[in-house]
Each structure stands twice: as structure tokens, then as C-alpha cells.
Short mmCIF file of C-alpha atoms in Angstrom, two decimals:
data_model
loop_
_atom_site.label_atom_id
_atom_site.label_comp_id
_atom_site.label_asym_id
_atom_site.label_seq_id
_atom_site.Cartn_x
_atom_site.Cartn_y
_atom_site.Cartn_z
CA MET C 1 -14.07 -96.22 34.74
CA MET C 2 -10.45 -97.09 33.97
CA ILE C 3 -7.71 -95.91 36.33
CA ASP C 4 -4.24 -95.35 34.95
CA ILE C 5 -1.51 -97.60 36.38
CA THR C 6 0.76 -94.61 37.02
CA GLU C 7 -1.96 -92.96 39.13
CA VAL C 8 -2.26 -96.12 41.25
CA GLN C 9 1.51 -96.17 41.74
CA ASP C 10 1.49 -92.49 42.73
CA ILE C 11 -1.29 -93.14 45.27
CA ASN C 12 0.60 -96.11 46.73
CA SER C 13 3.87 -94.19 46.99
CA PHE C 14 2.06 -91.26 48.60
CA SER C 15 0.42 -93.57 51.18
CA ARG C 16 3.80 -95.16 51.93
CA LEU C 17 5.33 -91.72 52.36
CA GLU C 18 2.58 -90.70 54.75
CA SER C 19 3.03 -93.89 56.80
CA LEU C 20 6.79 -93.29 56.96
CA LYS C 21 6.14 -89.76 58.19
CA GLU C 22 3.92 -91.13 60.95
CA VAL C 23 6.60 -93.62 61.97
CA TYR C 24 9.25 -90.90 62.03
CA GLY C 25 6.92 -88.71 64.07
CA ILE C 26 6.45 -91.45 66.65
CA ILE C 27 10.22 -92.04 66.78
CA TRP C 28 10.97 -88.35 67.31
CA VAL C 29 8.43 -88.27 70.13
CA LEU C 30 10.10 -91.22 71.86
CA VAL C 31 13.73 -90.13 71.31
CA PRO C 32 13.69 -87.34 73.97
CA SER C 33 12.15 -89.72 76.52
CA PHE C 34 14.73 -92.44 75.87
CA THR C 35 17.52 -89.85 75.98
CA LEU C 36 16.29 -88.58 79.34
CA VAL C 37 16.03 -92.11 80.76
CA LEU C 38 19.56 -92.92 79.54
CA GLY C 39 20.95 -89.75 81.09
CA ILE C 40 19.16 -90.43 84.38
CA THR C 41 20.53 -93.99 84.44
CA ILE C 42 24.08 -92.77 83.95
CA GLY C 43 23.57 -90.08 86.59
CA VAL C 44 22.34 -92.63 89.13
CA LEU C 45 25.33 -94.91 88.44
CA VAL C 46 27.64 -91.93 89.02
CA ILE C 47 25.87 -91.17 92.32
CA VAL C 48 26.32 -94.75 93.53
CA TRP C 49 30.01 -94.66 92.64
CA LEU C 50 30.49 -91.25 94.29
CA GLU C 51 28.75 -92.38 97.47
CA ARG C 52 31.01 -95.38 97.78
CA GLU C 53 34.15 -93.37 97.09
CA ILE C 54 33.22 -90.49 99.42
CA SER C 55 32.16 -92.83 102.22
CA ALA C 56 35.41 -94.77 101.79
CA GLY C 57 37.37 -91.53 102.07
CA ILE C 58 35.47 -90.44 105.18
CA GLN C 59 35.98 -93.82 106.85
CA GLN C 60 39.62 -94.08 105.67
CA ARG C 61 39.19 -97.29 103.70
CA ILE C 62 39.82 -98.29 100.08
CA GLY C 63 36.35 -98.56 98.59
CA PRO C 64 35.48 -100.17 95.23
CA GLU C 65 38.47 -100.52 92.92
CA TYR C 66 38.35 -103.87 91.10
CA ALA C 67 35.24 -103.63 88.85
CA GLY C 68 36.52 -101.36 86.10
CA PRO C 69 38.99 -98.48 86.46
CA LEU C 70 38.66 -96.91 89.91
CA GLY C 71 35.67 -99.20 90.54
CA VAL C 72 33.33 -97.25 88.22
CA LEU C 73 31.60 -100.47 87.09
CA GLN C 74 30.84 -101.72 90.61
CA ALA C 75 27.24 -100.45 90.59
CA LEU C 76 26.68 -102.02 87.16
CA ALA C 77 28.09 -105.31 88.43
CA ASP C 78 25.79 -105.24 91.46
CA GLY C 79 22.77 -104.54 89.26
CA THR C 80 23.69 -107.40 86.91
CA LYS C 81 24.04 -109.75 89.87
CA LEU C 82 20.60 -108.81 91.18
CA LEU C 83 19.11 -109.13 87.70
CA PHE C 84 20.11 -112.81 87.46
CA LYS C 85 19.14 -113.75 91.01
CA GLU C 86 15.97 -115.73 91.62
CA ASN C 87 12.80 -113.76 92.36
CA LEU C 88 11.08 -115.36 95.33
CA LEU C 89 7.37 -114.86 96.01
CA PRO C 90 5.70 -115.28 99.43
CA SER C 91 3.49 -118.35 99.34
CA ARG C 92 0.53 -116.72 101.11
CA GLY C 93 1.07 -113.14 100.01
CA ASP C 94 -0.72 -111.08 97.40
CA THR C 95 1.55 -111.61 94.39
CA ARG C 96 0.02 -108.76 92.38
CA LEU C 97 0.61 -106.14 95.07
CA PHE C 98 3.98 -107.73 95.83
CA SER C 99 5.11 -107.33 92.21
CA ILE C 100 3.54 -103.94 91.48
CA GLY C 101 4.88 -102.18 94.61
CA PRO C 102 8.54 -101.74 93.51
CA SER C 103 7.47 -100.72 90.00
CA ILE C 104 5.19 -97.95 91.32
CA SER C 105 8.04 -96.57 93.45
CA VAL C 106 10.38 -96.34 90.44
CA ILE C 107 7.91 -95.17 87.76
CA SER C 108 6.38 -92.42 89.92
CA ILE C 109 9.83 -90.89 90.44
CA LEU C 110 10.88 -91.29 86.80
CA VAL C 111 7.86 -89.33 85.57
CA SER C 112 8.82 -86.37 87.76
CA TYR C 113 12.00 -85.87 85.69
CA SER C 114 9.86 -84.72 82.76
CA VAL C 115 9.39 -81.23 84.29
CA ILE C 116 13.04 -80.66 85.28
CA PRO C 117 14.77 -78.11 83.00
CA PHE C 118 18.44 -78.92 82.33
CA GLY C 119 18.90 -75.81 80.20
CA TYR C 120 17.13 -72.97 78.43
CA ASN C 121 14.22 -74.61 76.52
CA PHE C 122 15.83 -77.98 77.31
CA VAL C 123 13.01 -79.64 79.23
CA LEU C 124 10.76 -82.53 78.29
CA ALA C 125 7.51 -80.84 79.41
CA ASP C 126 7.34 -77.17 80.40
CA LEU C 127 4.05 -77.15 82.29
CA ASN C 128 2.42 -74.29 84.16
CA ILE C 129 2.10 -76.54 87.22
CA GLY C 130 5.49 -78.20 86.90
CA VAL C 131 6.59 -78.12 90.54
CA PHE C 132 3.21 -79.25 91.84
CA LEU C 133 3.13 -82.06 89.29
CA TRP C 134 6.40 -83.25 90.83
CA ILE C 135 4.86 -83.11 94.31
CA ALA C 136 1.74 -84.96 93.16
CA ILE C 137 3.61 -87.70 91.30
CA SER C 138 6.26 -88.26 93.98
CA SER C 139 3.52 -88.67 96.58
CA ILE C 140 2.50 -91.87 94.78
CA ALA C 141 5.78 -93.58 95.74
CA PRO C 142 4.73 -94.24 99.39
CA ILE C 143 1.73 -96.16 98.04
CA GLY C 144 4.17 -98.56 96.42
CA LEU C 145 5.97 -99.07 99.74
CA LEU C 146 2.69 -99.74 101.52
CA MET C 147 1.61 -102.18 98.80
CA SER C 148 4.94 -103.98 99.13
CA GLY C 149 4.58 -104.37 102.87
CA TYR C 150 0.95 -105.46 102.68
CA GLY C 151 1.48 -107.84 99.76
CA SER C 152 4.26 -109.67 101.62
CA ASN C 153 1.76 -111.07 104.16
CA ASN C 154 4.32 -110.46 106.88
CA LYS C 155 3.46 -108.36 109.90
CA TYR C 156 6.99 -106.99 110.14
CA SER C 157 6.95 -106.02 106.46
CA PHE C 158 3.53 -104.41 106.88
CA LEU C 159 4.70 -102.41 109.90
CA GLY C 160 7.81 -101.36 107.97
CA GLY C 161 5.66 -100.18 105.06
CA LEU C 162 3.45 -98.20 107.44
CA ARG C 163 6.46 -96.53 109.03
CA ALA C 164 7.98 -95.64 105.66
CA THR C 165 4.65 -94.22 104.46
CA ALA C 166 4.18 -92.21 107.66
CA GLN C 167 7.66 -90.75 107.27
CA SER C 168 7.05 -89.74 103.65
CA ILE C 169 3.69 -88.12 104.42
CA SER C 170 5.14 -86.24 107.41
CA TYR C 171 7.80 -84.53 105.34
CA GLU C 172 5.87 -84.03 102.11
CA ILE C 173 3.72 -81.33 103.71
CA PRO C 174 6.58 -78.98 104.75
CA LEU C 175 8.26 -79.62 101.40
CA THR C 176 5.07 -78.67 99.54
CA LEU C 177 4.71 -75.48 101.58
CA CYS C 178 8.28 -74.50 100.69
CA VAL C 179 7.54 -75.08 97.00
CA LEU C 180 4.40 -72.95 97.32
CA SER C 181 6.51 -70.12 98.77
CA ILE C 182 8.85 -70.30 95.78
CA SER C 183 5.88 -70.23 93.40
CA LEU C 184 4.49 -67.11 95.08
CA LEU C 185 7.90 -65.45 94.98
CA SER C 186 8.34 -66.25 91.27
CA ASN C 187 4.68 -65.62 90.30
CA SER C 188 4.68 -68.97 88.51
CA SER C 189 4.63 -72.73 89.14
CA SER C 190 6.60 -73.52 85.98
CA THR C 191 10.13 -74.73 86.64
CA VAL C 192 11.45 -72.76 83.66
CA ASP C 193 9.81 -69.54 84.88
CA ILE C 194 11.22 -70.06 88.38
CA VAL C 195 14.76 -70.28 86.97
CA ASP C 196 14.17 -67.23 84.74
CA ALA C 197 12.95 -65.24 87.75
CA GLN C 198 16.25 -65.94 89.52
CA SER C 199 18.38 -65.06 86.48
CA LYS C 200 17.44 -61.35 86.50
CA TYR C 201 19.85 -60.44 89.32
CA GLY C 202 22.60 -63.01 88.86
CA PHE C 203 24.08 -64.67 91.92
CA GLY C 204 22.21 -62.35 94.29
CA GLY C 205 18.88 -63.30 92.78
CA TRP C 206 19.02 -66.94 93.84
CA ASN C 207 16.12 -68.01 96.01
CA LEU C 208 18.71 -69.37 98.43
CA TRP C 209 19.21 -65.78 99.66
CA ARG C 210 15.57 -64.74 99.33
CA GLN C 211 14.21 -67.88 101.05
CA PRO C 212 16.90 -69.07 103.52
CA ILE C 213 14.37 -70.57 105.95
CA GLY C 214 12.55 -72.36 103.15
CA PHE C 215 15.87 -73.69 101.82
CA ILE C 216 16.79 -75.26 105.16
CA VAL C 217 13.33 -76.80 105.56
CA PHE C 218 13.39 -78.05 101.96
CA LEU C 219 16.85 -79.54 102.50
CA ILE C 220 15.80 -81.44 105.63
CA SER C 221 12.49 -82.56 104.11
CA SER C 222 14.12 -83.80 100.92
CA LEU C 223 16.63 -85.88 102.90
CA ALA C 224 13.78 -87.41 104.92
CA GLU C 225 11.74 -87.95 101.74
CA CYS C 226 14.66 -89.87 100.22
CA GLU C 227 15.09 -91.91 103.44
CA ARG C 228 18.67 -90.73 103.89
CA LEU C 229 20.55 -90.53 107.14
CA PRO C 230 19.74 -89.30 109.71
CA PHE C 231 16.20 -90.16 108.53
CA ASP C 232 16.72 -93.70 107.22
CA LEU C 233 14.31 -95.43 109.60
CA PRO C 234 13.04 -97.85 106.89
CA GLU C 235 16.63 -98.91 106.17
CA ALA C 236 17.39 -99.11 109.87
CA GLU C 237 14.96 -102.00 110.14
CA GLU C 238 17.63 -104.13 108.49
CA GLU C 239 18.90 -104.55 112.03
CA LEU C 240 15.68 -106.52 112.64
CA VAL C 241 14.03 -107.90 109.50
CA ALA C 242 14.62 -105.22 106.78
CA GLY C 243 11.13 -103.68 106.97
CA TYR C 244 9.02 -103.74 103.81
CA GLN C 245 11.94 -105.32 101.90
CA THR C 246 12.00 -108.48 104.00
CA GLU C 247 10.43 -110.87 101.47
CA TYR C 248 12.06 -109.40 98.37
CA SER C 249 14.96 -110.78 96.37
CA GLY C 250 16.59 -110.32 92.99
CA ILE C 251 15.81 -107.34 90.81
CA LYS C 252 12.68 -106.43 92.79
CA PHE C 253 14.88 -105.92 95.84
CA GLY C 254 17.20 -103.77 93.73
CA LEU C 255 14.34 -101.60 92.46
CA PHE C 256 13.87 -100.13 95.93
CA TYR C 257 17.46 -98.91 95.96
CA VAL C 258 17.10 -97.63 92.40
CA ALA C 259 14.01 -95.68 93.53
CA SER C 260 15.94 -94.26 96.49
CA TYR C 261 18.77 -92.97 94.32
CA LEU C 262 16.37 -91.72 91.65
CA ASN C 263 14.53 -89.77 94.32
CA LEU C 264 17.80 -88.36 95.67
CA PHE C 265 18.88 -87.27 92.18
CA ALA C 266 15.48 -85.69 91.47
CA SER C 267 15.46 -83.85 94.82
CA SER C 268 18.97 -82.50 94.15
CA LEU C 269 17.90 -81.28 90.71
CA PHE C 270 14.88 -79.54 92.22
CA VAL C 271 17.09 -77.89 94.84
CA THR C 272 19.18 -76.55 91.95
CA VAL C 273 16.12 -75.35 90.04
CA LEU C 274 14.23 -73.84 92.97
CA TYR C 275 17.05 -72.31 95.03
CA LEU C 276 20.37 -72.29 93.14
CA GLY C 277 19.42 -70.57 89.89
CA GLY C 278 19.20 -73.66 87.68
CA TRP C 279 21.30 -73.44 84.52
CA ASN C 280 22.35 -69.80 85.02
CA ILE C 281 26.07 -69.20 85.26
CA SER C 282 25.45 -66.31 87.71
CA ILE C 283 28.62 -64.26 87.20
CA PRO C 284 28.39 -60.58 88.25
CA TYR C 285 28.00 -58.00 85.52
CA ILE C 286 31.47 -56.55 86.11
CA PHE C 287 32.95 -59.70 84.59
CA GLY C 288 30.94 -59.32 81.41
CA SER C 289 27.21 -59.03 80.97
CA GLU C 290 27.29 -61.22 77.86
CA LEU C 291 28.03 -64.21 80.07
CA PHE C 292 24.49 -63.99 81.41
CA GLU C 293 23.19 -64.85 77.96
CA ILE C 294 25.75 -67.53 77.05
CA ASN C 295 23.48 -70.36 78.10
CA LYS C 296 20.39 -68.86 76.46
CA THR C 297 21.77 -69.47 72.99
CA CYS C 298 20.01 -72.14 71.00
CA GLY C 299 23.17 -73.86 69.80
CA ILE C 300 24.74 -77.07 71.04
CA PHE C 301 27.46 -75.15 72.89
CA GLY C 302 24.99 -73.11 74.94
CA THR C 303 22.92 -76.20 75.78
CA THR C 304 26.04 -78.13 76.81
CA ILE C 305 27.18 -75.30 79.09
CA ALA C 306 23.70 -75.11 80.64
CA ILE C 307 23.59 -78.87 81.32
CA PHE C 308 27.09 -78.76 82.81
CA ILE C 309 26.18 -75.90 85.16
CA THR C 310 22.96 -77.62 86.26
CA LEU C 311 24.72 -80.92 86.97
CA ALA C 312 27.62 -79.20 88.75
CA LYS C 313 25.22 -77.54 91.20
CA THR C 314 23.28 -80.79 91.55
CA TYR C 315 26.33 -82.88 92.39
CA LEU C 316 27.47 -80.23 94.86
CA PHE C 317 24.24 -80.78 96.77
CA LEU C 318 24.66 -84.54 96.40
CA PHE C 319 28.10 -84.27 97.98
CA ILE C 320 26.50 -82.55 100.98
CA SER C 321 23.83 -85.27 101.21
CA ILE C 322 26.41 -88.08 101.04
CA THR C 323 28.64 -86.41 103.63
CA THR C 324 25.65 -85.94 105.92
CA ARG C 325 24.87 -89.65 105.71
CA TRP C 326 28.27 -90.59 107.10
CA THR C 327 28.43 -87.80 109.68
CA LEU C 328 25.16 -87.58 111.66
CA PRO C 329 23.64 -90.31 113.86
CA ARG C 330 20.24 -91.84 113.17
CA LEU C 331 17.05 -90.47 114.75
CA ARG C 332 14.41 -92.50 116.53
CA MET C 333 10.96 -92.82 114.97
CA ASP C 334 9.32 -90.53 117.53
CA GLN C 335 12.05 -87.91 117.07
CA LEU C 336 11.62 -88.09 113.32
CA LEU C 337 7.86 -87.54 113.45
CA ASN C 338 8.15 -84.81 116.08
CA LEU C 339 10.65 -82.95 113.91
CA GLY C 340 8.32 -83.12 110.92
CA TRP C 341 5.00 -82.25 112.58
CA LYS C 342 6.02 -80.03 115.52
CA PHE C 343 8.92 -78.06 114.04
CA LEU C 344 9.18 -78.14 110.25
CA LEU C 345 5.45 -77.80 109.60
CA PRO C 346 4.99 -74.61 111.73
CA ILE C 347 8.24 -73.14 110.37
CA SER C 348 7.21 -73.77 106.75
CA LEU C 349 3.76 -72.29 107.45
CA GLY C 350 5.37 -69.20 108.96
CA ASN C 351 7.70 -68.90 105.97
CA LEU C 352 4.72 -69.12 103.61
CA LEU C 353 2.91 -66.41 105.61
CA LEU C 354 5.95 -64.11 105.45
CA THR C 355 6.33 -64.69 101.71
CA THR C 356 2.65 -63.99 101.07
CA SER C 357 2.76 -60.82 103.19
CA SER C 358 5.85 -59.52 101.39
CA GLN C 359 4.27 -60.19 98.00
CA LEU C 360 1.06 -58.37 99.00
CA LEU C 361 3.01 -55.38 100.32
CA SER C 362 5.05 -55.14 97.12
CA LEU C 363 1.89 -54.83 94.95
#
């Protein structure tokens, strides 16, 4: 049977068109992820610059000012320096665990950004279990710290990894109970639904006013989870041998600090989503009810306004976290664990019981 040449050309062009469509489909799937990673990277660089500037202002010193205008490129310069430094490996350590540990700490936190809504329908993955996915994924980070301490084949590094892991586990439980209270109050575990539940009553509908005890517990637990002062016991071991970071150098050493700032940024975003109304502008109705819907429009303007409001609330919380670091003294290890297990855990359990009782009575 003879096949016409034009038919063969049509088949070939159709197959090429289909392959191009598949390539474009793959690209459009990857573009949101790369955009999110780029935005997170810029946000972390801004946090590092803000911390240095705010701490310099609190301590009445100059701060970074030579790398770029107002020192905005100082964090980029430090990262470039660490990138080109030599990576040293312990001669008798487990090189696989030693190399995988920092990567696990960073990747586990990066994945949690996928469920954070920056605006109305502007979220990478709107899942029904969004907040608990964040809890589950972020709980993997302490495993990376423990692997780093164990893989160093150094007893001081191993003890530092154990202490960092114990601290993270101690404060993850109260934090999870606070998130569970918010889920019960909002009748959903989706981050988008939690923000929508707060938007019905404007500023007065924020969970900050409906869950004040949970907000305080969440605030303290998130600071301890991020190893920030006054809970920076792993960093305090620099006075001795630097804890689980003792044997690290180069970019692997820098990854731990990247993970710390990524975790701080993610925690601040979740504070905004869970307690501060997310992307809602929250202006009372007397100033115009149409302003409630301005950031629910599907256009670029509405999305931009929503992102701006979310980041403004987030950086407000970051300012509080940075100021706390340079204000309060450091706790001892026993005080830190006692605060987590003997105070925050019973308080968060009581808050969950009150929330459950109020929800049952309202049915």
C-alpha cells in the first residue's frame, strides 16, 4: 500500500507539535516552582540584611555599608565567599551522612513553602491538609541535624546534634497543638480556607483575637523551632566547639544558616496565615466594603496587593523576632526543656480543650 508523501509530512508535523506541547507543559509546571524559589531566595537575603541593620541600630553601631548601596549585597558576598571555600570532610566520619545532613535541613523547609498562600488562589498547592503537611515536613529537619552530628565522628558534634534535635522535638508538640486548635476553629486544615475563615469579619475576625493563648504559645514555639534567641542553644555551642557544625566548612556550613533563615521566614508566613488574616486588607466596613474584595480579584493588581499585604505582615513579625534576639538573654538547656514540656505543652493542651469545647457548644 502506497502512502502519500504529504500524509507522512502531516503525521511528522503533528508528532512534532505534540512533543512541543509536552515540553511546554513541563515548562509551565516548573515555572511556578522556580518563581517561588526565586522569591524565597530574595526574601531570605532581605531578612539577613534587615537583621544586620536592625541589630546595628539596637547596638548603636554602623552595620554593613560597603557591599552595595546601604550594604544590601553583604549577604550575597558572604554566600559567594562560602561557595568558593574548600569543603573539608572528616577523615573517619561517615561522608554520606555528613554530606546529606545539611541538604535535608534545607530541602525539608523549602517544600513547606508549597502550601503557603501569598494571595487569593495564589498558592503552589492548596491541599486539604496543608498546615499538617508543613508540620510533617518541617519535622524532618532535625533528622538532618542529627545526621550531621553523627556523620562528623566527633563526640561534641554528636552531642550538639542531640541537643538540637531534643530542642526541636520539645517545641514541635505545642506548635502542632496550636495548629490543631486553629484547624478546629476554621473547620479546615487548608491554609486558604483558614485565611478565608478570618476574612468574614475583617480585623476583628483574626485568630489573633480568637486564640490569644495559642498565638503566644505559637510565637514562643516558632522562635525555639528556628533556634533564635533566647532559644539558640545549638548556636551557643560556638563558645565551645560549635555543636553539630564543628567539622563543617564552605557551602555546607552556610547551608545550616540558610536553613535557619528559611525556617524563620516560613514560620513568619505561617503566623501571618494562621493568626493575622493572611492576604486580607482587614479595613472596617465603614471605610468601604468593596475594599474587602480588592484582593480577591483575579487580575495582576489584586494579586500584587495581596502579596504586598502578606509580606508586610510577615516582615512585621520578623522585626519582632529580630528585636527579641538582641533584647533577651539566652536560656540554659534545662530551662529550655522545662519551658517546653512543663509549661507550653500543658497550656497548649488546655487551649485545645477550650477550643474543642467551644466548637461543640456552638453546634
